[in-house]
Coordinates of N, CA and C in Angstrom, one line a residue:
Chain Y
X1 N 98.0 69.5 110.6 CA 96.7 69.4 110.0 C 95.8 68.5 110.8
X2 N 94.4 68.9 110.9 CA 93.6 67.9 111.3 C 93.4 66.7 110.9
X3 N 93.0 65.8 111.6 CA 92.4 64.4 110.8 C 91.7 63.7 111.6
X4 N 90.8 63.0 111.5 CA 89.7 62.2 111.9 C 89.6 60.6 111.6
X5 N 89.4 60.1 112.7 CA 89.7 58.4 112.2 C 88.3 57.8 112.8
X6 N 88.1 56.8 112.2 CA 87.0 56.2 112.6 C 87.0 55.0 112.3
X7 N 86.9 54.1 113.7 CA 87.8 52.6 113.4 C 86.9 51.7 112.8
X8 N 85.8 52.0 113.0 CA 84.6 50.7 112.4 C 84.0 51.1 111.4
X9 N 84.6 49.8 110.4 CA 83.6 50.6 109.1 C 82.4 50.2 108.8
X10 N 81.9 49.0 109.4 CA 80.7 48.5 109.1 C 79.7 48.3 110.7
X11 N 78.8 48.8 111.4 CA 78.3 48.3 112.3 C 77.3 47.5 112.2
X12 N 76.4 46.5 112.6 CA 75.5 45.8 112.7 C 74.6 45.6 114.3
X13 N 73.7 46.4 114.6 CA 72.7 46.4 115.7 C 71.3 45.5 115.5
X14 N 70.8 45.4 116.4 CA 69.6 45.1 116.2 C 68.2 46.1 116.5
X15 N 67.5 46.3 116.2 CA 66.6 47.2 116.2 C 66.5 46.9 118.0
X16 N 65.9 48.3 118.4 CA 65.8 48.4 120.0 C 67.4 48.3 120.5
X17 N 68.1 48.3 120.2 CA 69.7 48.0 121.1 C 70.7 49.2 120.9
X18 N 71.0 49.3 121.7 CA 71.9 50.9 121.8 C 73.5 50.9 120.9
X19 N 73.4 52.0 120.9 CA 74.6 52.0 120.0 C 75.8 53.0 120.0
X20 N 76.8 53.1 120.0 CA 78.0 53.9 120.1 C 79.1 53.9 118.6
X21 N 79.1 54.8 118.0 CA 79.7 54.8 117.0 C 81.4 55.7 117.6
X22 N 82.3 55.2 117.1 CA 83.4 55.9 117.4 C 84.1 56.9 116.6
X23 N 84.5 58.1 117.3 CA 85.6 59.1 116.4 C 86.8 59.3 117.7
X24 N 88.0 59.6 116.7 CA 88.9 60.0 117.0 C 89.6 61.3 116.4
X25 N 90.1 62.4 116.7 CA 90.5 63.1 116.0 C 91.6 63.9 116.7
X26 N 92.8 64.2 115.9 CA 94.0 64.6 116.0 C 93.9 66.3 115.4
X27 N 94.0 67.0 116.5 CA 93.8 68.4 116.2 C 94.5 69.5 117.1
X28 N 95.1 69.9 116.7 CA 96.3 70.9 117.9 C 95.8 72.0 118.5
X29 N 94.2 72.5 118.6 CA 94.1 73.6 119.6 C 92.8 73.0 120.0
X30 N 91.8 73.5 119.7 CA 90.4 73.5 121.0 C 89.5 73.2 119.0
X31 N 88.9 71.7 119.0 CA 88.4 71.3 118.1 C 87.0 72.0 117.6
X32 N 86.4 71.9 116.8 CA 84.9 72.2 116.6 C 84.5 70.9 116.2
X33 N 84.1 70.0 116.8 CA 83.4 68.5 116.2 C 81.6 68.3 115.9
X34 N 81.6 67.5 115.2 CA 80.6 67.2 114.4 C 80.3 66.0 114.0
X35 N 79.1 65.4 113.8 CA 78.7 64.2 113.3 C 77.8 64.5 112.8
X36 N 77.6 63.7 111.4 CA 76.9 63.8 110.2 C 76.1 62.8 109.8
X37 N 74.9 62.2 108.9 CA 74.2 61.4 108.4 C 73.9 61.7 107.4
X38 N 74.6 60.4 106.9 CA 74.2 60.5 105.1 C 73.5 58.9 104.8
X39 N 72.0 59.3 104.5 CA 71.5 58.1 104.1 C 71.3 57.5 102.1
X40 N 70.9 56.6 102.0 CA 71.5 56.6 100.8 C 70.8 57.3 99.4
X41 N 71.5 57.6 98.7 CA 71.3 58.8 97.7 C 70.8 60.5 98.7
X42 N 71.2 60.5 99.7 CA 71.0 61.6 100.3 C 72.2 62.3 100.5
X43 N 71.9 63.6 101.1 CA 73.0 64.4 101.3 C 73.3 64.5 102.6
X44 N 74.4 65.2 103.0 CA 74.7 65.0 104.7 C 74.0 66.2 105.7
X45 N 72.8 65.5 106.3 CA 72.5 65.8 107.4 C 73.6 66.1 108.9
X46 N 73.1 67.3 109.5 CA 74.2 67.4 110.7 C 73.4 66.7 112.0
X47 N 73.7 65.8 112.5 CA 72.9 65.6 113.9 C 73.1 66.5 115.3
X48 N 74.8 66.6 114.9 CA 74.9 67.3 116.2 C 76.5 67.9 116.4
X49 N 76.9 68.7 117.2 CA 78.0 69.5 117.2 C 78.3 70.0 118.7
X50 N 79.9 70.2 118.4 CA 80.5 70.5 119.7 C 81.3 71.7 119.6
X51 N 80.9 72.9 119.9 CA 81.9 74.1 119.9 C 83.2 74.0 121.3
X52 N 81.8 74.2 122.5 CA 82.6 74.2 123.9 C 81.8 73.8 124.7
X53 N 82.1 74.3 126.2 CA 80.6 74.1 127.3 C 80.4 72.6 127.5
X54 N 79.5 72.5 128.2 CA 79.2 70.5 128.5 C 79.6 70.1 127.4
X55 N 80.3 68.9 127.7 CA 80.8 68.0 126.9 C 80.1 66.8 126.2
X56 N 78.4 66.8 127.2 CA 78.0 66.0 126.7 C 77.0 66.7 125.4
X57 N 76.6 66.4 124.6 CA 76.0 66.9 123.5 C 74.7 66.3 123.0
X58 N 73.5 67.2 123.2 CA 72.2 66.1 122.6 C 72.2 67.0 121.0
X59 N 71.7 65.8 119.9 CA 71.6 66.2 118.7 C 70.0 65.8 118.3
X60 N 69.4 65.9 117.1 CA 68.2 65.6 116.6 C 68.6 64.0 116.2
X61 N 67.5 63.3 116.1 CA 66.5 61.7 116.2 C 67.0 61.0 117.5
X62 N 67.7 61.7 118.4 CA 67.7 61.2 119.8 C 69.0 60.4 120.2
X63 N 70.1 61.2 119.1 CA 71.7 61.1 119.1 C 72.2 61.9 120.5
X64 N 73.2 61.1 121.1 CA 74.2 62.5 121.5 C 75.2 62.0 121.4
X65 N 76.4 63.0 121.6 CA 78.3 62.8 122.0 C 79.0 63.4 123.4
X66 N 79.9 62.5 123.4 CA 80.6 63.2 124.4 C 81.7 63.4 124.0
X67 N 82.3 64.9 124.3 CA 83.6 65.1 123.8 C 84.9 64.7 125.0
X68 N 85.6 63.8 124.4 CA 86.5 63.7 125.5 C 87.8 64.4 125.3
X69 N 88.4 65.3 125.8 CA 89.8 65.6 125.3 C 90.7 65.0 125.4
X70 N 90.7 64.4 126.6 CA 92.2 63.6 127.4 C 92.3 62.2 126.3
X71 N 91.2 61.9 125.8 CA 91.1 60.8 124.5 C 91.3 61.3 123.6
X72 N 91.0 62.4 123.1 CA 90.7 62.6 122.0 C 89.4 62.1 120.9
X73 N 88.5 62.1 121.8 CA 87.2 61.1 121.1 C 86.1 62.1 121.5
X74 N 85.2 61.7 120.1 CA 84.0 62.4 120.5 C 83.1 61.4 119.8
X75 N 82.8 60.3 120.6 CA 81.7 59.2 120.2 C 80.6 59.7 120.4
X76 N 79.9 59.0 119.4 CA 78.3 59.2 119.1 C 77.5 57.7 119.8
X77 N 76.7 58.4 120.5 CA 75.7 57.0 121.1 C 73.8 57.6 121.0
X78 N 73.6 56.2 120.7 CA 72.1 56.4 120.5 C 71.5 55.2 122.1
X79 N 70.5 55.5 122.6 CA 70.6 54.2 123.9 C 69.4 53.0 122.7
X80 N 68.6 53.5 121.8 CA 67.4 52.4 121.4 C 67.4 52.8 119.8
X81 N 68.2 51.8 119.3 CA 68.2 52.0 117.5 C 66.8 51.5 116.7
X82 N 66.8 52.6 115.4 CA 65.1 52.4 115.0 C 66.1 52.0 113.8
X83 N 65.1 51.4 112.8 CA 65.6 50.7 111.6 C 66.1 52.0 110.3
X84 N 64.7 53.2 110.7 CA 65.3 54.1 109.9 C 66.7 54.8 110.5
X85 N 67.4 54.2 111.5 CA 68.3 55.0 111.4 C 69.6 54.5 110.9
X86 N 69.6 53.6 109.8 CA 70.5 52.3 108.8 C 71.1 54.0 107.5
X87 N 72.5 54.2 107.8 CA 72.8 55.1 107.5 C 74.4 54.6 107.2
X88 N 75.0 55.9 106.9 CA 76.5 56.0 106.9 C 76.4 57.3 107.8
X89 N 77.6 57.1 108.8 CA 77.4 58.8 109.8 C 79.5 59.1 109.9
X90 N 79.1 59.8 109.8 CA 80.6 60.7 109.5 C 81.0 61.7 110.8
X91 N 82.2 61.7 110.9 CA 82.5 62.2 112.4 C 83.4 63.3 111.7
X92 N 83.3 65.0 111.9 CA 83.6 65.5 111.5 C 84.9 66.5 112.3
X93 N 85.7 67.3 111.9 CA 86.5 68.5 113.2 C 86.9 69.5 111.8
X94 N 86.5 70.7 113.1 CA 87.1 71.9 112.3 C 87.8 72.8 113.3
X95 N 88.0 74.0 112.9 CA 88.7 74.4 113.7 C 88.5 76.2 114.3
X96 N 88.5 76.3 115.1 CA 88.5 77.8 115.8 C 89.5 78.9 114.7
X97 N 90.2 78.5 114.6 CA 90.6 79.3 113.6 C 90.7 79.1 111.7
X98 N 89.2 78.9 111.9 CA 89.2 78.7 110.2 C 89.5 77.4 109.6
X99 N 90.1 76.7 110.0 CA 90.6 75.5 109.2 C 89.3 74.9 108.4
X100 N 89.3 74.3 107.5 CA 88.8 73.2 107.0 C 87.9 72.1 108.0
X101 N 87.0 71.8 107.1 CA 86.1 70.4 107.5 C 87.0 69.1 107.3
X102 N 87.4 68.5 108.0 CA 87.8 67.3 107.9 C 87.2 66.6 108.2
X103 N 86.7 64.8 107.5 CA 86.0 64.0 107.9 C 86.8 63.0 108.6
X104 N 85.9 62.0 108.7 CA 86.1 60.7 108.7 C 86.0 59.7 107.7
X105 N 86.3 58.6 107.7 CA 85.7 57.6 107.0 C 84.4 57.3 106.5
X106 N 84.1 57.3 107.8 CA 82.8 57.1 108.1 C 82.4 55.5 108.6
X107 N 81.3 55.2 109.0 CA 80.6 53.9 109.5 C 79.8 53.6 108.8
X108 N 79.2 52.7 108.8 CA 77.9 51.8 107.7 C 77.3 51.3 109.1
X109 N 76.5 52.1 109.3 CA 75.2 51.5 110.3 C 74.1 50.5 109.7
X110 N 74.4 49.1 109.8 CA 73.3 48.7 109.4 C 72.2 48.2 110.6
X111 N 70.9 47.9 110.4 CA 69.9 47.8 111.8 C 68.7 46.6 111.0
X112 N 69.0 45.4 112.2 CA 68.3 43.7 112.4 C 67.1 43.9 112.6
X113 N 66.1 43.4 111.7 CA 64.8 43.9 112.6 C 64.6 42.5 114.0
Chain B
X1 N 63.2 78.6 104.5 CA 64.6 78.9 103.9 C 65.3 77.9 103.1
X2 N 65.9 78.0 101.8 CA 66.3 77.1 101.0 C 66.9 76.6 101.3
X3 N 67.4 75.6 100.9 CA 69.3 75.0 101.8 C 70.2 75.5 100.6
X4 N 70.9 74.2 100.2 CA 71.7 74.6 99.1 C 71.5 73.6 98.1
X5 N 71.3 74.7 97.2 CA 71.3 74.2 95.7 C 72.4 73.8 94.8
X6 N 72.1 72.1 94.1 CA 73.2 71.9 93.6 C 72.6 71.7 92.3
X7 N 72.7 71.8 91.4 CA 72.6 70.8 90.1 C 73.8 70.8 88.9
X8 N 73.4 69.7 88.0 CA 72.3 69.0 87.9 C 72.9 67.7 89.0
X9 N 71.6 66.9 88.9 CA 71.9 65.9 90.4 C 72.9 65.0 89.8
X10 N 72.4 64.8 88.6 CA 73.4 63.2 87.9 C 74.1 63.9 86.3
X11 N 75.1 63.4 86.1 CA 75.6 63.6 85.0 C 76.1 62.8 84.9
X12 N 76.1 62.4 83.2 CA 77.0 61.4 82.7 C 77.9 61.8 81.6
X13 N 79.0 61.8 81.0 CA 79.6 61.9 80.5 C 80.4 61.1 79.8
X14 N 81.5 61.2 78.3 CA 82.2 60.7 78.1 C 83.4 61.2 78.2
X15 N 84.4 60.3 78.7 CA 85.6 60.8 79.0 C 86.7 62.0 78.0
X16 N 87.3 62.9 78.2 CA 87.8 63.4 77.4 C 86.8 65.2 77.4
X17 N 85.5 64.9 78.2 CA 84.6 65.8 77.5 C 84.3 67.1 79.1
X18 N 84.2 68.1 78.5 CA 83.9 68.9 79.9 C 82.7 68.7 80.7
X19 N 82.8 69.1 81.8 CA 81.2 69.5 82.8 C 81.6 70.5 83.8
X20 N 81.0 70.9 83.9 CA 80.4 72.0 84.8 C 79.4 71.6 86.2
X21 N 79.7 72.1 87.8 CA 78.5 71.8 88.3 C 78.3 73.3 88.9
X22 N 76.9 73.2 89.4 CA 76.5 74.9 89.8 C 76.2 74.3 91.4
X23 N 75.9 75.4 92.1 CA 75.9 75.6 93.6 C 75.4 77.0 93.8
X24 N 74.5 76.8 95.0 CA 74.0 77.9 95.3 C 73.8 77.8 96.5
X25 N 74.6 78.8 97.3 CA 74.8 78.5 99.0 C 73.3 79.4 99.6
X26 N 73.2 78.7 100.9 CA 72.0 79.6 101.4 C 73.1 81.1 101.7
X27 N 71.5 81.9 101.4 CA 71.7 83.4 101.7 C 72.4 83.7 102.8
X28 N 73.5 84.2 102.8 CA 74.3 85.0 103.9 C 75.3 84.2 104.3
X29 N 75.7 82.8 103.5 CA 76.9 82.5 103.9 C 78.2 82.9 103.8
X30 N 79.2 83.2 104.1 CA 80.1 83.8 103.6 C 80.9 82.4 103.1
X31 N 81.0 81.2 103.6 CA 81.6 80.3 103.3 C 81.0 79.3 102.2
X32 N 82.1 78.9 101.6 CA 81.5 77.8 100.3 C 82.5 77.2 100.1
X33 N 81.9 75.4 100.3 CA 82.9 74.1 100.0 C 82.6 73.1 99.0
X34 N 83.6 73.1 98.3 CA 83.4 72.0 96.9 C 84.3 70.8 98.0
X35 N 83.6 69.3 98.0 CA 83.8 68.5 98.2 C 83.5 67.3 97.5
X36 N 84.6 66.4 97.2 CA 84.6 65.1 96.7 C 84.2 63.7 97.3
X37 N 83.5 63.4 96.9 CA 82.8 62.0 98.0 C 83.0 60.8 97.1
X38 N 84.2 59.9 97.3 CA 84.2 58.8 96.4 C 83.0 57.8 97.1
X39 N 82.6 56.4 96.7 CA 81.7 55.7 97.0 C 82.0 55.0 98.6
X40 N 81.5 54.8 99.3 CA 82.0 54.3 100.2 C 83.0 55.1 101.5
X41 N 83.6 56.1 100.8 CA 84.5 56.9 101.4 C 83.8 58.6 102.1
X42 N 84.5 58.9 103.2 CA 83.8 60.3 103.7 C 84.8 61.7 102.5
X43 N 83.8 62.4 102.7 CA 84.2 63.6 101.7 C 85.8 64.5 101.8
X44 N 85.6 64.4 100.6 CA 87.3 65.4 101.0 C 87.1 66.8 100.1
X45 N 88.2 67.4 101.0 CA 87.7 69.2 100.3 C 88.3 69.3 99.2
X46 N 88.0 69.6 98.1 CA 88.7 70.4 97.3 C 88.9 71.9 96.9
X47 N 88.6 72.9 97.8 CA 88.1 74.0 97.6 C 87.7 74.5 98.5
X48 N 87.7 75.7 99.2 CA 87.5 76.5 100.3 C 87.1 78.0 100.1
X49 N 85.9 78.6 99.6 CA 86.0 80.3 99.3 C 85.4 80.9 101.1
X50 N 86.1 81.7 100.6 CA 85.6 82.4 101.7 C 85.1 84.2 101.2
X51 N 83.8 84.4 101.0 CA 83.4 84.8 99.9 C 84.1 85.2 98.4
X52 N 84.6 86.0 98.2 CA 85.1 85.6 96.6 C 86.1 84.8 96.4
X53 N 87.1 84.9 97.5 CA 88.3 84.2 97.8 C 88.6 83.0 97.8
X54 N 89.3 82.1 97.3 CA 89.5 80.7 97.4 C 90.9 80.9 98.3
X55 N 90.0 80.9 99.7 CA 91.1 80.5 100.8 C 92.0 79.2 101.0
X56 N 91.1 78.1 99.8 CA 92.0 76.7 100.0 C 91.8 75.7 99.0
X57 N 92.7 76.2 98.3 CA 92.5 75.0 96.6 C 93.7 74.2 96.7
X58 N 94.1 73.5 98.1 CA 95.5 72.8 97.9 C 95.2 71.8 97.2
X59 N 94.1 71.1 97.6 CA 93.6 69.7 97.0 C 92.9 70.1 95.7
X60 N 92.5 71.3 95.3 CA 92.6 71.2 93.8 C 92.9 70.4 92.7
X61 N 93.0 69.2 91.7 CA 93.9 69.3 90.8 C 94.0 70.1 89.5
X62 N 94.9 71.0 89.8 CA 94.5 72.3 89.1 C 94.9 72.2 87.3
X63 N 95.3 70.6 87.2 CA 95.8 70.5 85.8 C 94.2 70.5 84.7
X64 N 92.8 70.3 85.1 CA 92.1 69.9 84.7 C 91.0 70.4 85.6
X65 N 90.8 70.8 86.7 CA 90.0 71.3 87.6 C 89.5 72.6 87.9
X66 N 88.6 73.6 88.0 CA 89.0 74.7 88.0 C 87.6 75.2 88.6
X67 N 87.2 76.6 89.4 CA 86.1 76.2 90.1 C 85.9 78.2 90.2
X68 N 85.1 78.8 90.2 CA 85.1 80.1 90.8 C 83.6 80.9 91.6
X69 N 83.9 81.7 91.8 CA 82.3 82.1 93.0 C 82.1 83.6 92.5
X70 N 81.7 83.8 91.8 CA 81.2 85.0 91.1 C 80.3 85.9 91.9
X71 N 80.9 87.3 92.6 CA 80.1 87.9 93.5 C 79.8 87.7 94.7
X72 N 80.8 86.4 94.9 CA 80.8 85.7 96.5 C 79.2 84.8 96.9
X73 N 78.4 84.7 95.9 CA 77.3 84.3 95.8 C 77.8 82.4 95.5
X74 N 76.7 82.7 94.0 CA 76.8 80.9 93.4 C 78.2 80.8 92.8
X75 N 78.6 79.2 92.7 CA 79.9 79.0 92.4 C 79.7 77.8 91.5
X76 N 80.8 77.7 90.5 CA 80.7 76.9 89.9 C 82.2 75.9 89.6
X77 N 82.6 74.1 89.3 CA 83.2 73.7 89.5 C 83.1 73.0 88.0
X78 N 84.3 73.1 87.5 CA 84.5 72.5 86.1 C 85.6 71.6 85.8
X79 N 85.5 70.5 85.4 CA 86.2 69.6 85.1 C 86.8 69.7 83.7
X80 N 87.5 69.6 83.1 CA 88.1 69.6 81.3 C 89.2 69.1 81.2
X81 N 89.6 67.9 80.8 CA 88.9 67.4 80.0 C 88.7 66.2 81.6
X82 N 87.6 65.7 81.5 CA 86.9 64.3 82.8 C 87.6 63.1 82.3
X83 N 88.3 62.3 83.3 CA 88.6 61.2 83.2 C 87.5 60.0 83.9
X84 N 88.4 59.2 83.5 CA 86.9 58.3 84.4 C 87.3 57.9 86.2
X85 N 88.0 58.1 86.4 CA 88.4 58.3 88.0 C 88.1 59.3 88.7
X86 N 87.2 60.5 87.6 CA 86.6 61.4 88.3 C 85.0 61.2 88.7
X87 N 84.6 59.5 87.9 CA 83.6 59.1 88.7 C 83.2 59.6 89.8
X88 N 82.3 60.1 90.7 CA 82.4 60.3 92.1 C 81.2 61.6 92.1
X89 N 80.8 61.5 93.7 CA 79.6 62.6 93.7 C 80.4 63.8 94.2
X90 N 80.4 64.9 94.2 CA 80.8 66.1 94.2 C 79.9 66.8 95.2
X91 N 80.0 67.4 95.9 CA 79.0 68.5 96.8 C 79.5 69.6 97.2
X92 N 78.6 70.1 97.0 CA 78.8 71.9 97.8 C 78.5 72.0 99.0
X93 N 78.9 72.6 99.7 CA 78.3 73.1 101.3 C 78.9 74.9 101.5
X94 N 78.2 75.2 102.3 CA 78.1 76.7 102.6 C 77.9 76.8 104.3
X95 N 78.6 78.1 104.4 CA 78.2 78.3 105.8 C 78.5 79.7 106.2
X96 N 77.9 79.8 107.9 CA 77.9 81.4 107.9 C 79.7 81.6 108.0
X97 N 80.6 80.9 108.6 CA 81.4 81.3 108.5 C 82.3 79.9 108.5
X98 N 84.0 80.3 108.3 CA 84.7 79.1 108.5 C 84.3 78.0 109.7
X99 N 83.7 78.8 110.4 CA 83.9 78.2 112.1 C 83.1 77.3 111.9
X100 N 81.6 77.5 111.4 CA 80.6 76.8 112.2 C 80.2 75.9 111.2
X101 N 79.0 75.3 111.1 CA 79.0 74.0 110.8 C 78.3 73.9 109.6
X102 N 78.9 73.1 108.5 CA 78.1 72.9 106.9 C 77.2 72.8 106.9
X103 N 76.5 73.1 105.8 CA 75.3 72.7 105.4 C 75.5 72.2 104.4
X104 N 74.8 70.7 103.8 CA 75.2 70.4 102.4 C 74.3 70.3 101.4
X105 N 74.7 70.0 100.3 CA 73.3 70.3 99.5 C 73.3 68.7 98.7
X106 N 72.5 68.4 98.2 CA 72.5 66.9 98.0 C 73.1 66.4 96.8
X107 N 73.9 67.3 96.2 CA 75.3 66.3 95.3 C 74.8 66.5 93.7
X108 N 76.1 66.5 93.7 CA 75.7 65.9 91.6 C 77.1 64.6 91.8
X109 N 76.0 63.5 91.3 CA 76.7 62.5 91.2 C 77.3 62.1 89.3
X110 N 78.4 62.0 89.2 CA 79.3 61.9 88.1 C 79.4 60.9 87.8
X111 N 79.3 60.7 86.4 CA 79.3 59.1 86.0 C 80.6 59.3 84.5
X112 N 81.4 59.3 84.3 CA 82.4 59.2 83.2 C 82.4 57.9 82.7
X113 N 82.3 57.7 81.4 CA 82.3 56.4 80.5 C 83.2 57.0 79.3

């Protein structure tokens, strides 16, 4: 079965400073990954996803990922953090053959003005 | 285009007592996910249809939980009798297929007293 880990549970940036959130995910054929944003009392927004093809990945507010296989990681980096983007973001995988959404934990983005 | 519809957003209840939540996936999904979101924690599935089908109720707890998709359309997820550890927000997501990527709809959050 899949599973998703995500080591940091709380981040702390400062507005303007770049940022990299971590996923790891354990999955035994060719992943479908995902990262999510859920801000508070909100529902989860998708920023961005990885079927196949370039590995690097641009998503919407100016997210991307890079899928690494030989890691197993598909981190999320922003290079210039805005205050609205103080969130929880979830690193998600699924799978080419049907499986299930598995998350992550998730992170607590908080942002310094 | 609508996303998905959940209601009601908030419910409170007293323990011992039923609830019901409704969901309404966008048009033409074949897929629909009941997910559990405790506070702080990323979502876990309970439920997987793949239109009428419940391809995945392992995480079910089926002693008190019970959920169906009438017509492969809207679905609905019922609790009888709610304890108070079932505190927690609930969401639906839909999609065109297993493969590709949720959409979520913004939760009914459960309050048991």
């Amino acid at each position: 079965a899949q599973s998703v880990t995500q080591p940091d549970i709380h981040i702390t940036v400062s507005e303007g400073a770049s940022l990299e959130l971590r996923c790891n995910y354990s999955y035994g054929a060719t992943p479908y990954l995902f990262w999510y944003v859920q801000s508070p009392g909100q529902g989860l927004q998708l920023l961005l996803k990885y079927f196949s093809g370039d590995t690097l990945v641009q998503g919407i507010k100016g997210f991307e990922a890079e899928f690494k296989r030989s890691q197993s990681s598909f981190n999320l980096r922003k290079p210039s953090v805005h205050w609205s983007d103080a969130a929880e973001y979830f690193c998600a995988v699924g799978g080419s053959y049907g499986q299930n959404f598995v998350f992550g934990p998730g992170t607590r983005l908080s942002v310094l003005p | 285009e609508a996303g998905v519809v959940q209601s009601p957003r908030y419910k409170i209840i007293e323990k011992k007592q039923p609830v019901a939540f409704w969901c309404n996936p966008i048009s033409g999904h074949n897929t629909l996910y009941w997910y559990l979101q405790n506070l702080g924690q990323g979502p876990e599935l309970l439920i997987r249809y793949e239109n009428e089908e419940a391809v995945d109720d392992s995480q079910l707890p089926k002693d008190r939980f019970s959920a169906e998709r009438l017509k492969g359309v809207d679905s609905t997820l019922k609790i009888q009798p709610a304890e108070l550890g079932d505190s927690a927000v609930y969401l639906c997501a839909s999609s065109l297929d297993s493969t590709g990527e949720a959409f979520f709809g913004q939760g009914t959050r459960l309050t048991v007293v």
